[in-house]
Coordinates of C-alpha atoms in Angstrom, one line a residue:
X1134 CA 29.1 35.0 13.2
X1135 CA 27.2 38.7 13.0
X1136 CA 23.5 38.2 12.1
X1137 CA 21.4 40.6 10.2
X1138 CA 17.7 40.1 9.3
X1139 CA 16.5 41.9 6.4
X1140 CA 13.2 42.3 4.3
X1141 CA 12.9 42.6 0.7
X1142 CA 9.7 44.4 -0.5
X1143 CA 8.3 45.4 -4.0
X1144 CA 5.4 45.9 -6.1
X1145 CA 4.2 43.0 -8.1
X1146 CA 6.7 42.2 -10.9
X1147 CA 9.6 44.4 -9.6
X1148 CA 11.5 41.6 -9.0
X1149 CA 11.6 40.9 -5.6
X1150 CA 11.8 37.0 -5.4
X1151 CA 14.2 37.1 -8.4
X1152 CA 16.4 39.3 -6.1
X1153 CA 16.2 37.0 -3.5
X1154 CA 17.3 33.9 -5.6
X1155 CA 20.2 36.2 -7.0
X1156 CA 21.5 36.9 -3.3
X1157 CA 21.1 33.2 -2.5
X1158 CA 23.1 32.3 -5.8
X1159 CA 25.6 35.0 -5.6
X1160 CA 26.4 34.2 -2.0
X1161 CA 27.0 30.5 -2.9
X1162 CA 24.0 29.4 -0.8
X1163 CA 22.4 27.8 -3.9
X1164 CA 24.1 26.2 -6.8
X1165 CA 21.4 27.1 -9.2
X1166 CA 19.1 30.2 -9.4
X1167 CA 15.4 29.4 -9.2
X1168 CA 12.8 31.1 -11.7
X1169 CA 9.5 32.9 -10.9
X1170 CA 8.2 32.0 -14.5
X1171 CA 8.9 28.2 -13.7
X1172 CA 7.9 28.3 -10.1
X1173 CA 11.2 27.0 -8.9
X1174 CA 12.2 29.9 -6.4
X1175 CA 12.9 29.0 -2.7
X1176 CA 10.4 31.3 -1.1
X1177 CA 7.2 31.4 -3.0
X1178 CA 5.8 28.0 -2.5
X1179 CA 1.9 28.2 -2.9
X1180 CA 0.6 27.6 -6.3
X1181 CA -1.4 31.0 -6.2
X1182 CA 1.9 32.7 -5.1
X1183 CA 3.7 31.2 -8.4
X1184 CA 0.7 31.8 -10.4
X1185 CA 0.5 35.7 -9.6
X1186 CA 4.0 36.0 -9.2
X1187 CA 3.5 37.5 -5.6
X1188 CA 4.3 36.6 -2.1
X1189 CA 1.6 36.0 0.3
X1190 CA 2.8 34.4 3.2
X1191 CA 6.0 35.1 4.9
X1192 CA 9.1 32.7 4.3
X1193 CA 12.6 32.8 5.9
X1194 CA 15.8 31.9 3.9
X1195 CA 19.6 32.5 4.8
X1196 CA 23.1 33.0 3.4
X1197 CA 26.5 33.8 4.7
X1198 CA 28.8 36.6 3.6
X1199 CA 32.3 37.5 4.9
X1200 CA 31.3 36.5 8.6
X1201 CA 27.9 37.7 8.3
X1202 CA 24.7 35.5 8.3
X1203 CA 21.9 37.4 6.5
X1204 CA 18.5 36.0 7.1
X1205 CA 16.0 37.2 4.5
X1206 CA 12.5 37.4 5.7
X1207 CA 10.3 37.4 2.5
X1208 CA 7.7 39.7 3.4
X1209 CA 4.3 39.5 1.5
X1210 CA 3.7 42.0 -1.2
X1211 CA -0.2 42.2 -1.7
X1212 CA -2.1 45.2 -0.5
X1213 CA -4.5 43.0 1.4
X1214 CA -1.7 41.8 3.5
X1215 CA -0.2 45.0 4.8
X1216 CA -0.7 43.8 8.5
X1217 CA 1.3 40.8 7.9
X1218 CA 3.8 43.0 6.2
X1219 CA 3.8 45.1 9.4
X1220 CA 4.2 42.1 11.4
X1221 CA 7.4 41.0 9.5
X1222 CA 8.9 44.4 9.4
X1223 CA 8.8 44.5 13.0
X1224 CA 11.7 41.7 13.1
X1225 CA 13.9 43.3 10.4
X1226 CA 17.4 45.0 11.1
X1227 CA 16.7 46.7 7.6
X1228 CA 15.0 46.7 4.2
X1229 CA 15.5 46.5 0.6
X1230 CA 12.8 48.2 -1.4
X1231 CA 13.0 47.0 -4.9
X1232 CA 12.0 49.7 -7.6
X1233 CA 11.6 48.5 -11.5
X1234 CA 13.7 50.7 -13.7
X1235 CA 10.8 50.1 -16.5
X1236 CA 8.0 50.7 -14.2
X1237 CA 9.2 53.2 -11.8
X1238 CA 7.4 54.0 -8.4
X1239 CA 4.3 52.0 -8.4
X1240 CA 1.2 52.4 -6.1
X1241 CA 2.4 49.4 -4.0
X1242 CA 5.8 50.7 -3.8
X1243 CA 4.5 53.9 -2.1
X1244 CA 2.3 51.7 0.2
X1245 CA 5.4 49.5 1.3
X1246 CA 7.4 52.7 1.6
X1247 CA 4.9 54.1 3.8
X1248 CA 4.8 51.0 5.8
X1249 CA 8.8 51.1 6.3
X1250 CA 8.6 54.8 7.5
X1251 CA 5.8 53.9 10.0
X1252 CA 7.7 51.1 11.5
X1253 CA 11.0 53.1 11.2
X1254 CA 13.0 50.4 9.4
X1255 CA 16.3 51.5 7.7
X1256 CA 15.9 51.1 3.9
X1257 CA 18.3 50.8 0.7
X1258 CA 16.5 51.3 -2.6
X1259 CA 17.3 48.9 -5.2
X1260 CA 16.6 49.9 -9.1
X1261 CA 16.3 46.4 -10.7
X1262 CA 15.9 45.5 -14.4
X1263 CA 18.3 48.1 -15.7
X1264 CA 19.0 45.9 -18.5
X1265 CA 15.8 46.1 -20.2
X1266 CA 15.3 48.4 -23.3
X1267 CA 14.3 52.2 -23.0
X1268 CA 15.4 52.8 -19.6
X1269 CA 15.4 56.1 -18.4
X1270 CA 17.3 56.3 -15.0
X1271 CA 17.1 60.2 -14.4
X1272 CA 13.4 59.6 -14.7
X1273 CA 13.3 57.0 -12.3
X1274 CA 15.3 59.1 -9.6
X1275 CA 12.8 62.0 -10.1
X1276 CA 10.1 59.5 -9.6
X1277 CA 11.7 58.6 -6.4
X1278 CA 12.0 62.1 -5.3
X1279 CA 8.6 63.1 -6.1
X1280 CA 6.6 59.8 -4.9
X1281 CA 8.9 58.4 -2.1
X1282 CA 11.3 60.7 -0.3
X1283 CA 13.6 63.8 -1.0
X1284 CA 16.2 62.3 1.1
X1285 CA 17.7 59.9 -1.2
X1286 CA 21.2 59.6 -2.7
X1287 CA 22.2 57.8 -5.8
X1288 CA 25.3 56.0 -4.9
X1289 CA 26.4 54.8 -8.3
X1290 CA 27.3 56.2 -11.8
X1291 CA 25.7 54.1 -14.3
X1292 CA 26.2 53.7 -18.1
X1293 CA 23.6 51.5 -19.8
X1294 CA 25.1 51.3 -23.4
X1295 CA 26.9 49.9 -25.1
X1296 CA 27.7 47.7 -22.0
X1297 CA 26.3 48.2 -18.4
X1298 CA 28.7 49.6 -16.0
X1299 CA 28.2 50.7 -12.4
X1300 CA 31.0 52.7 -10.4
X1301 CA 30.7 54.1 -6.8
X1302 CA 30.0 58.0 -6.9
X1303 CA 33.5 59.8 -6.1
X1304 CA 32.5 63.3 -7.2
X1305 CA 31.8 65.3 -3.7
X1306 CA 29.0 67.4 -5.4
X1307 CA 27.2 63.9 -5.9
X1308 CA 27.5 63.8 -2.0
X1309 CA 25.5 67.1 -1.3
X1310 CA 22.5 65.2 0.4
X1311 CA 25.0 63.8 3.1
X1312 CA 27.1 66.8 3.4
X1313 CA 24.2 69.1 4.0
X1314 CA 22.8 66.7 6.7
X1315 CA 25.8 66.8 9.0
X1316 CA 27.0 70.1 10.7
X1317 CA 30.5 68.8 11.0
X1318 CA 30.8 67.7 7.4
X1319 CA 29.2 71.1 6.2
X1320 CA 31.5 73.3 8.1
X1321 CA 34.4 71.2 6.8
X1322 CA 33.3 71.4 3.2
X1323 CA 32.6 75.2 3.6
X1324 CA 36.0 75.8 5.0
X1325 CA 37.4 73.9 1.8
X1326 CA 39.0 71.1 4.3
X1327 CA 39.4 67.8 2.4
X1328 CA 36.7 65.5 3.0
X1329 CA 37.5 61.8 2.9
X1330 CA 35.2 59.5 1.2
X1331 CA 35.5 57.1 4.3
X1332 CA 33.9 60.0 6.3
X1333 CA 31.2 60.5 3.8
X1334 CA 30.4 56.6 3.7
X1335 CA 30.3 56.5 7.5
X1336 CA 27.8 59.3 7.6
X1337 CA 25.8 57.8 5.1
X1338 CA 25.4 54.6 6.9
X1339 CA 24.5 56.4 10.2
X1340 CA 21.7 58.4 8.4
X1341 CA 20.5 55.4 6.8
X1342 CA 20.3 53.6 10.2
X1343 CA 18.3 56.5 11.5
X1344 CA 16.0 56.3 8.6
X1345 CA 16.9 59.9 7.5
X1346 CA 18.6 59.1 4.5
X1347 CA 17.8 56.3 1.7
X1348 CA 20.7 55.4 -0.8
X1349 CA 20.0 53.9 -4.0
X1350 CA 21.9 51.2 -5.8
X1351 CA 21.2 49.3 -9.3
X1352 CA 21.3 45.9 -11.1
X1353 CA 19.5 43.3 -12.8
X1354 CA 18.8 40.4 -10.3
X1355 CA 17.7 38.0 -13.2
X1356 CA 21.4 38.3 -14.5
X1357 CA 23.0 38.7 -11.3
X1358 CA 24.2 42.3 -12.1
X1359 CA 24.8 44.7 -8.9
X1360 CA 23.7 41.8 -6.5
X1361 CA 27.1 41.5 -5.0
X1362 CA 27.4 45.2 -4.5
X1363 CA 24.1 44.9 -2.6
X1364 CA 25.3 42.4 -0.4
X1365 CA 28.4 44.4 0.7
X1366 CA 26.1 47.4 1.5
X1367 CA 23.8 45.3 3.4
X1368 CA 26.5 44.1 5.6
X1369 CA 28.2 47.5 6.0
X1370 CA 24.9 49.4 6.6
X1371 CA 22.5 47.3 8.7
X1372 CA 23.2 46.4 12.2
X1373 CA 21.6 43.7 14.2
X1374 CA 19.0 44.7 16.8
X1375 CA 20.3 41.6 18.9
X1376 CA 22.2 42.4 22.1
X1377 CA 24.4 40.6 24.6
X1378 CA 23.6 36.8 24.8
X1379 CA 24.1 36.8 28.4
X1380 CA 21.4 39.4 28.9
X1381 CA 17.8 38.7 30.1
X1382 CA 15.7 36.9 27.5
X1383 CA 13.4 38.5 24.9
X1384 CA 11.9 37.1 21.7
X1385 CA 8.9 37.7 19.4
X1386 CA 6.8 35.3 17.6
X1387 CA 6.2 36.6 14.0
X1388 CA 5.0 33.7 12.1
X1389 CA 3.2 30.4 12.6
X1390 CA 3.0 27.5 10.2
X1391 CA 1.9 23.8 9.8
X1392 CA 4.0 21.3 8.0
X1393 CA 2.5 18.9 5.7
X1394 CA 3.0 16.3 8.2
X1395 CA 0.5 18.7 10.8
X1396 CA 3.5 19.5 12.8
X1397 CA 3.0 23.2 14.3
X1398 CA 6.1 25.6 14.1
X1399 CA 6.4 29.0 15.5
X1400 CA 9.0 31.4 14.0
X1401 CA 10.8 33.3 17.0
X1402 CA 13.2 36.3 16.4
X1403 CA 15.5 36.4 19.5
X1404 CA 16.6 39.9 20.5
X1405 CA 18.3 39.3 23.7
X1406 CA 19.7 36.3 25.8
X1407 CA 20.2 32.5 25.2
X1408 CA 17.5 29.8 24.4
X1409 CA 18.2 26.4 25.3
X1410 CA 16.4 22.9 24.9
X1411 CA 14.5 22.1 28.2
X1412 CA 14.5 25.8 29.2
X1413 CA 11.2 26.6 30.8
X1414 CA 10.3 30.3 29.8
X1415 CA 7.9 32.8 31.2
X1416 CA 5.4 34.5 28.4
X1417 CA 4.8 38.2 28.8
X1418 CA 1.2 37.1 29.6
X1419 CA 2.3 35.2 32.8
X1420 CA 2.2 31.8 30.8
X1421 CA 5.1 29.3 31.1
X1422 CA 6.1 26.9 28.3
X1423 CA 8.9 24.3 28.3
X1424 CA 11.4 24.3 25.2
X1425 CA 11.1 20.5 24.1
X1426 CA 12.2 20.9 20.5
X1427 CA 13.7 23.9 18.5
X1428 CA 15.3 24.3 15.2
X1429 CA 17.8 26.9 13.9
X1430 CA 18.3 27.7 10.3
X1431 CA 22.1 27.5 10.0
X1432 CA 23.0 29.4 13.2
X1433 CA 21.1 32.4 14.0
X1434 CA 18.6 34.2 16.2
X1435 CA 15.7 33.3 14.2
X1436 CA 14.5 30.1 16.0
X1437 CA 11.9 27.7 15.0
X1438 CA 10.1 26.0 17.8
X1439 CA 7.8 23.0 17.8
X1440 CA 5.2 24.3 20.2
X1441 CA 1.3 24.2 20.3
X1442 CA 0.9 27.0 22.8
X1443 CA 2.8 30.0 21.2
X1444 CA 0.7 32.3 19.5
X1445 CA 1.6 35.1 16.7
X1446 CA 2.8 38.3 18.4
X1447 CA 3.6 36.4 21.6
X1448 CA 6.5 37.8 23.4
X1449 CA 8.9 35.6 25.3
X1450 CA 10.8 37.1 28.2
X1451 CA 10.9 40.9 29.1
X1452 CA 9.0 42.8 26.4
X1453 CA 10.6 46.0 27.6
X1454 CA 13.7 44.9 25.6
X1455 CA 12.1 44.7 22.1
X1456 CA 14.0 47.3 19.8
X1457 CA 11.0 47.6 17.7
X1458 CA 7.4 47.8 19.0
X1459 CA 6.0 44.4 18.0
X1460 CA 3.1 44.9 15.8
X1461 CA 0.1 44.0 18.0
X1462 CA -2.6 46.0 16.2
X1463 CA -4.3 43.2 14.5
X1464 CA -7.7 44.8 12.8
X1465 CA -10.9 43.5 13.3
X1466 CA -12.3 41.6 10.2
X1467 CA -14.3 43.7 7.9
X1468 CA -16.1 41.1 6.0
X1469 CA -17.8 37.9 6.3
X1470 CA -19.5 35.0 4.4
X1471 CA -20.7 31.4 4.9
X1472 CA -18.6 28.7 3.6
X1473 CA -19.2 24.9 2.9
X1474 CA -17.4 22.1 1.3
X1475 CA -18.6 20.9 -2.1
X1476 CA -18.5 17.4 -1.0
X1477 CA -20.5 17.4 2.5
X1478 CA -18.5 14.5 4.0
X1479 CA -15.5 16.6 4.1
X1480 CA -16.9 19.2 6.8
X1481 CA -14.6 18.1 9.4
X1482 CA -11.7 18.2 7.1
X1483 CA -12.7 21.8 6.5
X1484 CA -13.1 22.8 10.0
X1485 CA -9.8 21.0 10.9
X1486 CA -8.1 23.1 8.1
X1487 CA -9.6 26.5 8.8
X1488 CA -8.5 25.7 12.4
X1489 CA -4.9 25.6 11.4
X1490 CA -5.2 28.5 8.7
X1491 CA -7.0 30.9 11.4
X1492 CA -3.8 29.8 13.7
X1493 CA -1.5 31.4 11.2
X1494 CA -3.3 34.4 10.4
X1495 CA -4.8 36.6 13.0
X1496 CA -6.8 38.5 10.3
X1497 CA -8.9 35.5 9.5
X1498 CA -11.7 34.2 11.8
X1499 CA -14.3 31.4 11.8
X1500 CA -17.2 30.3 13.9
X1501 CA -20.0 27.8 13.7
X1502 CA -23.4 29.1 14.1
X1503 CA -24.9 27.9 17.4
X1504 CA -28.3 27.4 15.7
X1505 CA -27.8 26.8 12.1
X1506 CA -24.6 25.3 12.4
X1507 CA -23.4 27.2 9.3
X1508 CA -19.7 27.8 9.2
X1509 CA -19.0 31.7 9.3
X1510 CA -15.8 33.0 7.8
X1511 CA -14.6 36.7 8.9
X1512 CA -11.6 38.3 7.0
X1513 CA -10.1 41.4 5.8
X1514 CA -10.0 41.4 2.2
X1515 CA -11.2 39.7 -0.7
X1516 CA -7.8 38.6 -2.1
X1517 CA -7.1 37.2 1.4
X1518 CA -10.4 35.0 0.8
X1519 CA -9.1 34.0 -2.5
X1520 CA -5.9 32.7 -0.9
X1521 CA -7.8 31.0 1.8
X1522 CA -9.8 29.1 -0.8
X1523 CA -6.7 28.2 -2.8
X1524 CA -4.8 27.0 0.4
X1525 CA -7.8 24.9 1.1
X1526 CA -7.8 23.3 -2.2
X1527 CA -4.1 22.9 -2.6
X1528 CA -2.7 21.9 0.9
X1529 CA -5.7 20.4 2.6
X1530 CA -7.6 19.0 -0.6
X1531 CA -10.9 20.4 0.2
X1532 CA -12.9 22.5 -2.5
X1533 CA -15.6 25.1 -1.0
X1534 CA -18.3 27.0 -2.2
X1535 CA -19.5 30.2 -0.5
X1536 CA -22.0 33.0 -0.2
X1537 CA -21.4 36.5 -1.4
X1538 CA -19.3 38.3 1.2
X1539 CA -21.0 41.1 3.1
X1540 CA -19.7 44.1 5.3
X1541 CA -19.8 43.4 9.0
X1542 CA -22.4 45.8 10.8
X1543 CA -22.7 46.3 14.5
X1544 CA -25.5 47.7 16.6
X1545 CA -25.4 50.0 19.6
X1546 CA -28.2 51.1 21.9
X1547 CA -29.2 55.0 21.5
X1548 CA -30.2 55.6 25.3
X1549 CA -30.6 53.8 28.6
X1550 CA -33.6 51.8 29.0
X1551 CA -34.9 49.2 31.5
X1552 CA -37.3 46.1 30.9
X1553 CA -38.5 43.6 33.3
X1554 CA -40.6 40.4 32.4
X1555 CA -42.3 38.9 35.5
X1556 CA -43.0 35.4 36.6
X1557 CA -46.6 34.2 36.2
X1558 CA -47.5 37.1 34.2
X1559 CA -48.6 36.4 30.7
X1560 CA -47.3 35.7 28.0
X1561 CA -44.1 34.6 30.2
X1562 CA -44.0 30.7 29.8
X1563 CA -40.9 30.7 32.2
X1564 CA -40.7 30.0 35.8
X1565 CA -38.6 33.2 36.1
X1566 CA -38.2 37.0 36.4
X1567 CA -35.6 38.9 34.9
X1568 CA -35.1 42.6 34.6
X1569 CA -32.0 44.0 32.5
X1570 CA -31.0 47.8 32.2
X1571 CA -29.0 48.8 29.1
X1572 CA -26.7 51.8 29.2
X1573 CA -24.9 52.9 26.0
X1574 CA -21.0 53.2 26.2
X1575 CA -18.5 55.3 24.1
X1576 CA -17.6 53.7 20.7
X1577 CA -15.1 50.9 21.2
X1578 CA -16.0 50.2 24.7
X1579 CA -17.4 46.7 23.9
X1580 CA -19.6 45.0 26.3
X1581 CA -19.7 45.4 29.9
X1582 CA -21.9 43.1 32.2
X1583 CA -22.7 43.2 35.9
X1584 CA -25.3 41.7 38.3
X1585 CA -26.8 43.4 41.2
X1586 CA -29.0 40.7 42.2
X1587 CA -27.7 39.0 45.4
X1588 CA -25.7 35.6 44.9
X1589 CA -27.3 34.7 48.4
X1590 CA -30.8 35.0 46.8
X1591 CA -30.0 33.6 43.3
X1592 CA -27.2 31.3 43.3
X1593 CA -24.2 31.1 40.7
X1594 CA -25.9 28.6 38.2
X1595 CA -29.0 30.9 37.7
X1596 CA -26.8 33.9 37.3
X1597 CA -24.6 32.2 34.9
X1598 CA -27.7 31.2 32.7
X1599 CA -28.7 34.9 32.8
X1600 CA -25.3 35.9 31.5
X1601 CA -25.5 33.1 28.8
X1602 CA -28.9 34.3 27.6
X1603 CA -27.8 37.9 27.4
X1604 CA -24.6 36.8 25.5
X1605 CA -26.8 35.1 23.1
X1606 CA -29.1 37.7 22.7
X1607 CA -26.4 40.2 22.0
X1608 CA -25.5 38.2 18.8
X1609 CA -28.6 39.8 16.9
X1610 CA -30.0 43.1 17.7
X1611 CA -32.7 44.8 16.3
X1612 CA -31.4 45.0 12.7
X1613 CA -29.9 41.4 13.2
X1614 CA -26.4 42.4 13.9
X1615 CA -24.3 41.7 17.0
X1616 CA -24.9 44.5 19.7
X1617 CA -21.7 46.4 21.0
X1618 CA -20.5 49.5 23.1
X1619 CA -23.1 49.1 26.1
X1620 CA -23.4 48.0 29.7
X1621 CA -25.9 45.4 30.6
X1622 CA -27.2 45.1 34.1
X1623 CA -29.0 42.3 35.7
X1624 CA -31.0 44.1 38.2
X1625 CA -34.1 41.8 38.9
X1626 CA -34.6 38.3 39.4
X1627 CA -37.2 35.9 41.0
X1628 CA -37.4 32.5 41.0
X1629 CA -39.9 29.8 42.5
X1630 CA -38.5 26.9 44.3
X1631 CA -38.6 24.0 43.4
X1632 CA -39.8 24.7 40.0
X1633 CA -37.6 27.2 38.7
X1634 CA -34.5 26.0 36.7
X1635 CA -31.4 27.7 35.1
X1636 CA -32.8 27.0 31.8
X1637 CA -35.9 29.1 32.4
X1638 CA -33.5 32.1 33.1
X1639 CA -31.5 31.1 30.0
X1640 CA -34.5 31.3 27.7
X1641 CA -36.0 34.3 29.2
X1642 CA -33.2 36.6 29.4
X1643 CA -32.9 37.1 25.3
X1644 CA -36.4 38.2 25.3
X1645 CA -36.1 40.8 28.1
X1646 CA -32.9 42.1 26.2
X1647 CA -34.8 42.3 23.0
X1648 CA -37.5 44.4 24.6
X1649 CA -35.1 46.6 26.2
X1650 CA -33.3 47.2 23.0
X1651 CA -36.6 48.0 21.4
X1652 CA -37.1 50.9 24.1
X1653 CA -33.7 51.9 23.7
X1654 CA -33.4 51.9 20.1
X1655 CA -30.3 50.8 18.2
X1656 CA -28.3 52.7 15.7
X1657 CA -26.4 50.8 13.0
X1658 CA -22.4 51.0 12.8
X1659 CA -20.2 50.2 10.0
X1660 CA -16.5 49.9 9.6
X1661 CA -14.9 53.2 8.4
X1662 CA -11.4 53.6 7.1
X1663 CA -9.1 56.6 7.2
X1664 CA -7.5 57.1 3.8
X1665 CA -4.7 59.2 2.3
X1666 CA -5.2 59.5 -1.5
X1667 CA -2.5 60.5 -3.9
X1668 CA -3.6 61.4 -7.6
X1669 CA -2.3 63.3 -10.4
X1670 CA -3.2 66.9 -10.2
X1671 CA -5.3 67.0 -13.4
X1672 CA -7.7 64.7 -11.6
X1673 CA -8.0 66.8 -8.3
X1674 CA -11.8 68.1 -9.4
X1675 CA -13.0 64.7 -10.4
X1676 CA -11.6 62.8 -7.2
X1677 CA -12.9 65.6 -4.9
X1678 CA -16.3 65.7 -6.6
X1679 CA -16.8 61.8 -6.8
X1680 CA -15.9 61.3 -3.1
X1681 CA -19.6 61.8 -1.8
X1682 CA -20.6 59.2 -4.5
X1683 CA -18.9 56.8 -2.1
X1684 CA -19.9 58.2 1.2
X1685 CA -16.3 59.6 1.5
X1686 CA -15.6 62.6 3.4
X1687 CA -12.4 64.6 2.5
X1688 CA -10.8 66.3 5.4
X1689 CA -7.8 68.0 3.8
X1690 CA -6.4 68.7 0.3
X1691 CA -2.8 69.4 -0.3
X1692 CA -0.9 70.0 -3.7
X1693 CA 2.4 68.8 -4.2
X1694 CA 4.8 68.1 -7.1
X1695 CA 2.0 67.9 -9.7
X1696 CA 0.1 65.8 -7.3
X1697 CA -3.1 66.2 -5.2
X1698 CA -3.0 64.7 -1.8
X1699 CA -6.5 64.1 0.1
X1700 CA -7.1 62.6 3.5
X1701 CA -10.4 61.6 4.7
X1702 CA -12.6 58.7 5.9
X1703 CA -14.7 56.3 4.0
X1704 CA -16.9 53.3 4.7
X1705 CA -15.0 50.0 4.1
X1706 CA -18.0 48.8 2.0
X1707 CA -17.2 51.7 -0.6
X1708 CA -13.4 51.5 -0.9
X1709 CA -13.0 48.9 -3.5
X1710 CA -15.3 50.6 -5.7
X1711 CA -13.7 54.2 -4.8
X1712 CA -10.3 52.5 -5.4
X1713 CA -11.1 50.8 -8.7
X1714 CA -12.7 53.9 -10.2
X1715 CA -9.8 56.1 -9.3
X1716 CA -7.3 53.3 -10.9
X1717 CA -9.7 53.5 -14.2
X1718 CA -9.6 57.1 -14.8
X1719 CA -6.1 58.0 -13.4
X1720 CA -4.7 55.1 -15.5
X1721 CA -3.5 53.3 -12.5
X1722 CA -1.5 56.6 -11.4
X1723 CA -3.5 56.9 -8.0
X1724 CA -2.5 55.5 -4.6
X1725 CA -4.8 55.1 -1.8
X1726 CA -3.4 54.2 1.8
X1727 CA -6.1 53.0 4.3
X1728 CA -6.1 52.1 8.0
X1729 CA -9.0 50.9 9.9
X1730 CA -10.3 53.9 11.7
X1731 CA -13.1 52.0 13.7
X1732 CA -17.0 51.6 13.8
X1733 CA -19.2 54.8 13.2
X1734 CA -23.0 55.4 12.5
X1735 CA -23.7 54.1 8.9
X1736 CA -24.0 56.7 6.3
X1737 CA -26.5 54.6 4.4
X1738 CA -29.8 53.0 4.5
X1739 CA -29.8 50.4 7.3
X1740 CA -28.9 46.8 6.2
X1741 CA -31.1 44.2 7.8
X1742 CA -29.7 40.5 8.4
X1743 CA -32.3 38.0 8.8
X1744 CA -32.5 36.3 12.2
X1745 CA -31.2 32.8 12.7
X1746 CA -33.8 30.5 13.4
X1747 CA -34.3 29.1 16.9
X1748 CA -37.7 27.2 17.2
X1749 CA -38.1 27.6 21.1
X1750 CA -37.0 31.5 21.3
X1751 CA -38.9 32.4 18.0
X1752 CA -42.0 31.1 19.7
X1753 CA -41.6 33.1 22.8
X1754 CA -40.5 36.3 20.7
X1755 CA -43.8 36.1 18.8
X1756 CA -45.6 35.7 22.0
X1757 CA -44.2 38.9 23.4
X1758 CA -44.5 40.8 20.1
X1759 CA -48.3 40.1 20.2
X1760 CA -48.5 41.4 24.0
X1761 CA -46.9 44.7 23.1

């Protein structure tokens, strides 16, 4: 059986989940069609998903049709989750982009189409809800041409009243887009040679696979109109990326989930080779795993492994055989907050739950403050936080409270600086001398640590203690934020035997680091996003003039199809407000695509984060502050 993996993508309320149900029902995979309104669909299982009518987490379901097995990887559809969308897309052979006939191309539709193009995924456009009143399909086609792509072809002639009928196009003039894209067909057309519909269909399929053409089909998923035709088009257009089962193994982990009974499942797309129980496999990171248990939804190349070692984005076997580049670009979290259970006795339950959730979502991180023991949650977007809270309550039965989220800032030294604190020189209370040199590094370099003190003089336990102290000191710089992009060199150390201990060095190192940072000075860095903004042309002036209010820098301006396109950069802390205002005064007609650009010097006033209390180090810090 030939296997095709597809994704169905759409803006909220365009009917993505309903179309999935219709495909399953039409193919005979289910006896009764589920309803989004009643919360009985196969793929949207979280209460929050059912309440909002959106898909948040990736689910997989399958059906068979005329010798094909089609796996539907139900990709998430909310803007906070584009990175999970990218990860899901990387395992697809093709996609169906759903456009509502009533609403046309919405902001989210454009963002998802942008993601499909970025990942080079062949795409069919399906205009849904054509049975609603007041539909103007010509307007929808124009909408698609202007806001998505000119490389589209409408594949059906549709009559909406008195009865809906859909027939395949046969007029050669309607095939202009396909003919114009092929030198051979164009020559035959000009020479007035007869063109066979099958030749045109073949060329259409080839160009769709190359992502240079986007065929448009119609229907009403709720009433199973046009669904059978869509299935036929999927099977004739999309071809599997899976190669010879006898070849070398290659697979990609695109989802991790936990069952209600705490069983950890890893979803693997198998591209090459054969996987068998009790096989010992090499991960591309030189780690070995043994397959002790696996599940295959019907028979296919999406395999579910029960395994505790596989991580999201892991590649089994030869990564050079991946047909799509695995989406490994997990952006750093932009926001953080402190979270705690409403019932204090549930703290352990909360930590266990967060461990599982963070394992399934690489955009979520949490840590326990080493001093205050608070639980610090780092994440990408506010809807993501809402989903986490909903998961905690619904699946793990833990209600939580939290502080107002803040943007995560970083600090970077401004210049090279050296500082030494000597043993037996007041106010140093420790039996240790430590000298550190800080050197700034280019943005994105992270921290580099080295020691120039000989192990022959200062043994490993003392050296480790200095490194641990430096690591602790880097957690909070002069403004109270984590220090990054610098080299720390431990270049001077003295101890007295037998009184000196590693603890002396561990406690002294953060104080030396702080004094070195004071000499160097630090600049505050904040996360920036690069953005592409689409807005109706009549709002050009306002959108342009409002940008500085939100610290946005517009780098280029293009006017196209009565629409202005701005490209620029903006601090992450400002994007929410900028988007909200744009949506408000353009009546929801603006679209803002964003990608994480990295950390840059803050454009606003320095934001101070209060220091975490540490009675031992605070006392020492106070002594050195008095001395200087």
